[in-house]
Coordinates of C-alpha atoms in Angstrom, one line a residue:
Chain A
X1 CA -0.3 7.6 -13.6
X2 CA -0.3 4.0 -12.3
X3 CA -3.0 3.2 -15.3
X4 CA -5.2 1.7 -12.3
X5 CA -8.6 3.2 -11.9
X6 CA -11.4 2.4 -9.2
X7 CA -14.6 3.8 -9.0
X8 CA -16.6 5.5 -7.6
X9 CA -14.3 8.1 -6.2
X10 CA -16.7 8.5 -3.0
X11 CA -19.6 6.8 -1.3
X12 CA -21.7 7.3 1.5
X13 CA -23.7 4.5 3.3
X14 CA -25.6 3.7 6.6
X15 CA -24.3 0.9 8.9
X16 CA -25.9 -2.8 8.1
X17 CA -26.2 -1.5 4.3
X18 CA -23.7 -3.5 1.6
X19 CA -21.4 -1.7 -0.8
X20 CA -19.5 -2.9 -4.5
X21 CA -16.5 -1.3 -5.1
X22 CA -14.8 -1.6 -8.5
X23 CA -11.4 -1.3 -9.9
X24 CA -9.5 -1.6 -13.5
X25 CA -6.8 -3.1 -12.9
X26 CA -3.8 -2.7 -15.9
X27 CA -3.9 -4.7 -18.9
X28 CA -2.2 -7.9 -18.8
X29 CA -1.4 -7.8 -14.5
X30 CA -3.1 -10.9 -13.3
X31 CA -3.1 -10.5 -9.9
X32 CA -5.1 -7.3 -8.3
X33 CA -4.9 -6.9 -4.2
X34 CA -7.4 -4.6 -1.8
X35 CA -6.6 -2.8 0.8
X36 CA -8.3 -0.6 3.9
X37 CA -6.8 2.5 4.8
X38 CA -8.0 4.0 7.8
X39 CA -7.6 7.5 8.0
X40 CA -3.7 8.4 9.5
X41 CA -2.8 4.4 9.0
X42 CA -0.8 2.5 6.4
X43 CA -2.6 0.4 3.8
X44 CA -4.0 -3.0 5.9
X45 CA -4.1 -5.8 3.1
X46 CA -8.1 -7.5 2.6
X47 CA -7.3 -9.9 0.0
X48 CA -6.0 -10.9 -3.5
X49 CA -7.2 -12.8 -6.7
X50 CA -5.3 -13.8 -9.0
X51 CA -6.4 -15.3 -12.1
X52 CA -10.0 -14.8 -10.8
X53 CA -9.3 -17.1 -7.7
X54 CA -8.4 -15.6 -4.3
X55 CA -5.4 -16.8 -3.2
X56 CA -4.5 -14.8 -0.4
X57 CA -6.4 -13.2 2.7
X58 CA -5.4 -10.8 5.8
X59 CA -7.5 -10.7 9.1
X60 CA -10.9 -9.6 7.4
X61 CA -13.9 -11.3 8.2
X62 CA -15.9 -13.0 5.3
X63 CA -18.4 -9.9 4.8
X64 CA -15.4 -8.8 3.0
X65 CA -15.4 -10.6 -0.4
X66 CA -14.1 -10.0 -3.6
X67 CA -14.4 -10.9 -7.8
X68 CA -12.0 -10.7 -10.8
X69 CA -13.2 -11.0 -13.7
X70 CA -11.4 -11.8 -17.3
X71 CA -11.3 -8.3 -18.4
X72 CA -8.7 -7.2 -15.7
X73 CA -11.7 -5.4 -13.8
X74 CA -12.3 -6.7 -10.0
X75 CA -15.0 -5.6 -7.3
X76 CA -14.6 -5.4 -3.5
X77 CA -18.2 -6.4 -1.5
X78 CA -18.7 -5.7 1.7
X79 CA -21.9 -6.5 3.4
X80 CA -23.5 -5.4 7.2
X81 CA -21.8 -2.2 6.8
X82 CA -20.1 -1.1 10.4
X83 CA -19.0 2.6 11.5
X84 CA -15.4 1.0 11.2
X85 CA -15.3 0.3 7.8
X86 CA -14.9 3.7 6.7
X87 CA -11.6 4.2 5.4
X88 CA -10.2 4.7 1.9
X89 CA -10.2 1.5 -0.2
X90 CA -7.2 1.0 -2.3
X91 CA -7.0 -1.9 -5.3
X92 CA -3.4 -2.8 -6.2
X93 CA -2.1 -4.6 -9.6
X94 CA 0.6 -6.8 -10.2
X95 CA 2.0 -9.1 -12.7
X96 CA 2.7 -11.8 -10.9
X97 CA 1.2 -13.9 -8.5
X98 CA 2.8 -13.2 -5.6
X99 CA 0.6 -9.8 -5.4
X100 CA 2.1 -7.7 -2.5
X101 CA 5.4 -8.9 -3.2
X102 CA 5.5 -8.0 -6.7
X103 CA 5.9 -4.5 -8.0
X104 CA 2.2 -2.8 -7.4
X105 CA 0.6 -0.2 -9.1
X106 CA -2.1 1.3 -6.8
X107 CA -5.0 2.8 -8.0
X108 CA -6.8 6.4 -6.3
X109 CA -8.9 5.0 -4.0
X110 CA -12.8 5.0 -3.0
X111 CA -13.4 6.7 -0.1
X112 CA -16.4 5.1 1.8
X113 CA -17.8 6.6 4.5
X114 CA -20.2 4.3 7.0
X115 CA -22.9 6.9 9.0
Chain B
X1 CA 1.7 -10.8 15.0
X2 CA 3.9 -8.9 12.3
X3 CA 4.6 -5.4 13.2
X4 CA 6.4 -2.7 11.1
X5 CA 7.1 0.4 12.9
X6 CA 8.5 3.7 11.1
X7 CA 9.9 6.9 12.6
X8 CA 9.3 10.4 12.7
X9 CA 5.5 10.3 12.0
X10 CA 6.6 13.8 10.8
X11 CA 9.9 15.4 9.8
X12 CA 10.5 18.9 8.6
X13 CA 13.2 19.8 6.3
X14 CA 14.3 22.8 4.2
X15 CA 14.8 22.4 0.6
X16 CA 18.2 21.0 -0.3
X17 CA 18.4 19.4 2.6
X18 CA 18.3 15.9 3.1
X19 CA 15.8 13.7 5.2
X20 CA 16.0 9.8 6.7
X21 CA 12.9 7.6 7.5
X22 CA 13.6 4.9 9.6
X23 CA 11.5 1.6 10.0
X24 CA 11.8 -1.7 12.0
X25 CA 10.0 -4.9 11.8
X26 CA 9.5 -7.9 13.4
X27 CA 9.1 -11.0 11.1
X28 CA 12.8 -11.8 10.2
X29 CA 11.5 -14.3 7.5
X30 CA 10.6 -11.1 5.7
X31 CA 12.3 -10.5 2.2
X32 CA 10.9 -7.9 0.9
X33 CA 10.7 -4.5 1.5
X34 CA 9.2 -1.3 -0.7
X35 CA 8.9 2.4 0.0
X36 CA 5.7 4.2 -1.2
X37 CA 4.7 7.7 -1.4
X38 CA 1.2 8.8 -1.0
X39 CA 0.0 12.6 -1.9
X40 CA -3.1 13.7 -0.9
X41 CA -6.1 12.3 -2.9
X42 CA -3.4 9.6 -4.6
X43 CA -3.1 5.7 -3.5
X44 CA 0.6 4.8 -2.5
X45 CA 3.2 5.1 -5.3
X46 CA 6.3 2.7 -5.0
X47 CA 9.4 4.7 -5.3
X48 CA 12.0 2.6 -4.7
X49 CA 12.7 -1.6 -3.3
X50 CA 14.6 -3.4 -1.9
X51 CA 15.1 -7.4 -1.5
X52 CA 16.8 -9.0 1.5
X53 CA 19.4 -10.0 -0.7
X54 CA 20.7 -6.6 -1.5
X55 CA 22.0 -4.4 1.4
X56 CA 21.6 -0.7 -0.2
X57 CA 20.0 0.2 -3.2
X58 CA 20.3 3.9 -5.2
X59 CA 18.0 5.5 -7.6
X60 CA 18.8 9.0 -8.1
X61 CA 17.9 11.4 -5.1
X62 CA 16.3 8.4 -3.3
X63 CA 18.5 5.0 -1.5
X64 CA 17.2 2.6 0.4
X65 CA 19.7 0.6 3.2
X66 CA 18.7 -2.7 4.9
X67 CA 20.2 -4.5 7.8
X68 CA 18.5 -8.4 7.8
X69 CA 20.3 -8.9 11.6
X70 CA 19.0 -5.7 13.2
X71 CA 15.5 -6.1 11.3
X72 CA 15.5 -2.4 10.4
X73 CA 15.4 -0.7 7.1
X74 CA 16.1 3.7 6.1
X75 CA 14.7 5.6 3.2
X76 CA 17.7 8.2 2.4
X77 CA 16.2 11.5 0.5
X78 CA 19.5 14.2 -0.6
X79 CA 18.7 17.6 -2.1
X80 CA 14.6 17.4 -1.2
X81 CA 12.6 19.5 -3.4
X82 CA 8.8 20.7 -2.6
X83 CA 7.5 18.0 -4.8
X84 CA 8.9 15.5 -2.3
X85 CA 6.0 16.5 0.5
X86 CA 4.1 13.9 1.3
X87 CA 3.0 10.9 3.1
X88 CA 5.7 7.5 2.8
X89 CA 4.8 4.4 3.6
X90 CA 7.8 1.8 4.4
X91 CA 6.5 -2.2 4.3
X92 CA 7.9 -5.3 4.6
X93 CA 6.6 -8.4 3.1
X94 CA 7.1 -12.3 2.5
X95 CA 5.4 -13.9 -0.2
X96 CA 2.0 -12.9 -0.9
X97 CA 1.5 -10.7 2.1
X98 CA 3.2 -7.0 2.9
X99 CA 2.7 -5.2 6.5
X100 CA 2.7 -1.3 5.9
X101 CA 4.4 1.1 8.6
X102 CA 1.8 4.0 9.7
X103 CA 3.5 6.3 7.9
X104 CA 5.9 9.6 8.1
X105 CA 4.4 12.8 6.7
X106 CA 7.7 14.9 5.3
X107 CA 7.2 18.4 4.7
X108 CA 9.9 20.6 2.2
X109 CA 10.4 23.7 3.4
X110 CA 11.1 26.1 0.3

């Protein structure tokens, strides 16, 4: 196991609603990256924060946000809820700061699912 | 944009035998470039990396090649096992961002 935990496993929500996702990222990894994974599709990269700052951003549009806090735990918001944000949701951990170009331990996933 | 494309999307192989994932991208400035696997119900595990200064790296059953002038990189799996079903991911990535391939789902026949 990746020590990486995000939670809640599931979730079901109606379009225009908002939705916190969390994750646990490993003791001591500074840098923790999201990711959208439509169903049949690679991992598309949200964003990363590392050191409780975002320092890095795909092509998401600011409804998706994101926190870290000091206790290596970080949350994923997204508000106005669309039929194509359902997907599985993937937080990644790192040492570093580099994030996605650093060795990553991904956690299980929430799988949200927009009716 | 950055594109990373991967083929088969799915490759059948019987156990012992081995199977090759293949995957292209386009931003030569990339540098970096992991494998994941992905069961079902599991987020992506890396398996193996590689850096754009290393051509081929080994680890066990798995090696990864890379050729920087023809921008396309192989995941190499001898004597496949059952356990190795699943979903893998090849990416390629340059400083704080990583494109992910759509995937090839490899079956093991026992």
């Amino acid at each position: 196991e990746t020590g990486v935990t995000q939670s809640p496993t599931h979730l079901i929500k109606t379009r225009g609603q908002q939705v916190t996702l969390r994750c646990s990222s490993q003791s001591g990894h500074n840098t923790v990256s999201w990711y959208q994974q439509a169903l049949g599709q690679g991992p598309q990269f949200i964003f990363q924060y590392y050191r409780e700052e975002e320092n890095g951003r795909g092509n998401f549009p600011p409804r998706f946000s994101g926190l870290q806090f000091p206790n290596y735990s970080s949350e994923l918001n997204v508000n106005a809820l669309e039929l194509d944000d359902s997907a599985l949701y993937l937080c990644a951990s790192s040492l570093g700061a580099q994030g996605p170009t650093d060795t990553q331990y991904f956690g299980p996933g929430t799988r949200l699912t927009v009716l | 944009g950055e594109n990373v494309e991967q083929h088969p999307s799915t490759l059948s192989v019987q156990e012992g035998d081995s199977a090759v994932i293949k995957c292209t991208y386009s931003d030569s400035a990339s540098n970096y470039f992991p494998w994941y696997k992905q069961e079902l119900g599991k987020g992506p595990q890396l398996i193996i990396d590689i850096r754009s200064n290393v051509g081929e790296k080994k680890d066990q059953r798995i090696a990864v090649t890379l050729n920087k002038t023809a921008k396309h990189f192989s995941l190499h799996i001898t004597e496949t096992q059952p356990e190795d079903s699943a979903v893998y991911f090849c990416a390629a990535g340059l400083y704080d961002k990583v494109i992910f391939g759509p995937g090839t789902s490899l079956s093991v026949i026992p």
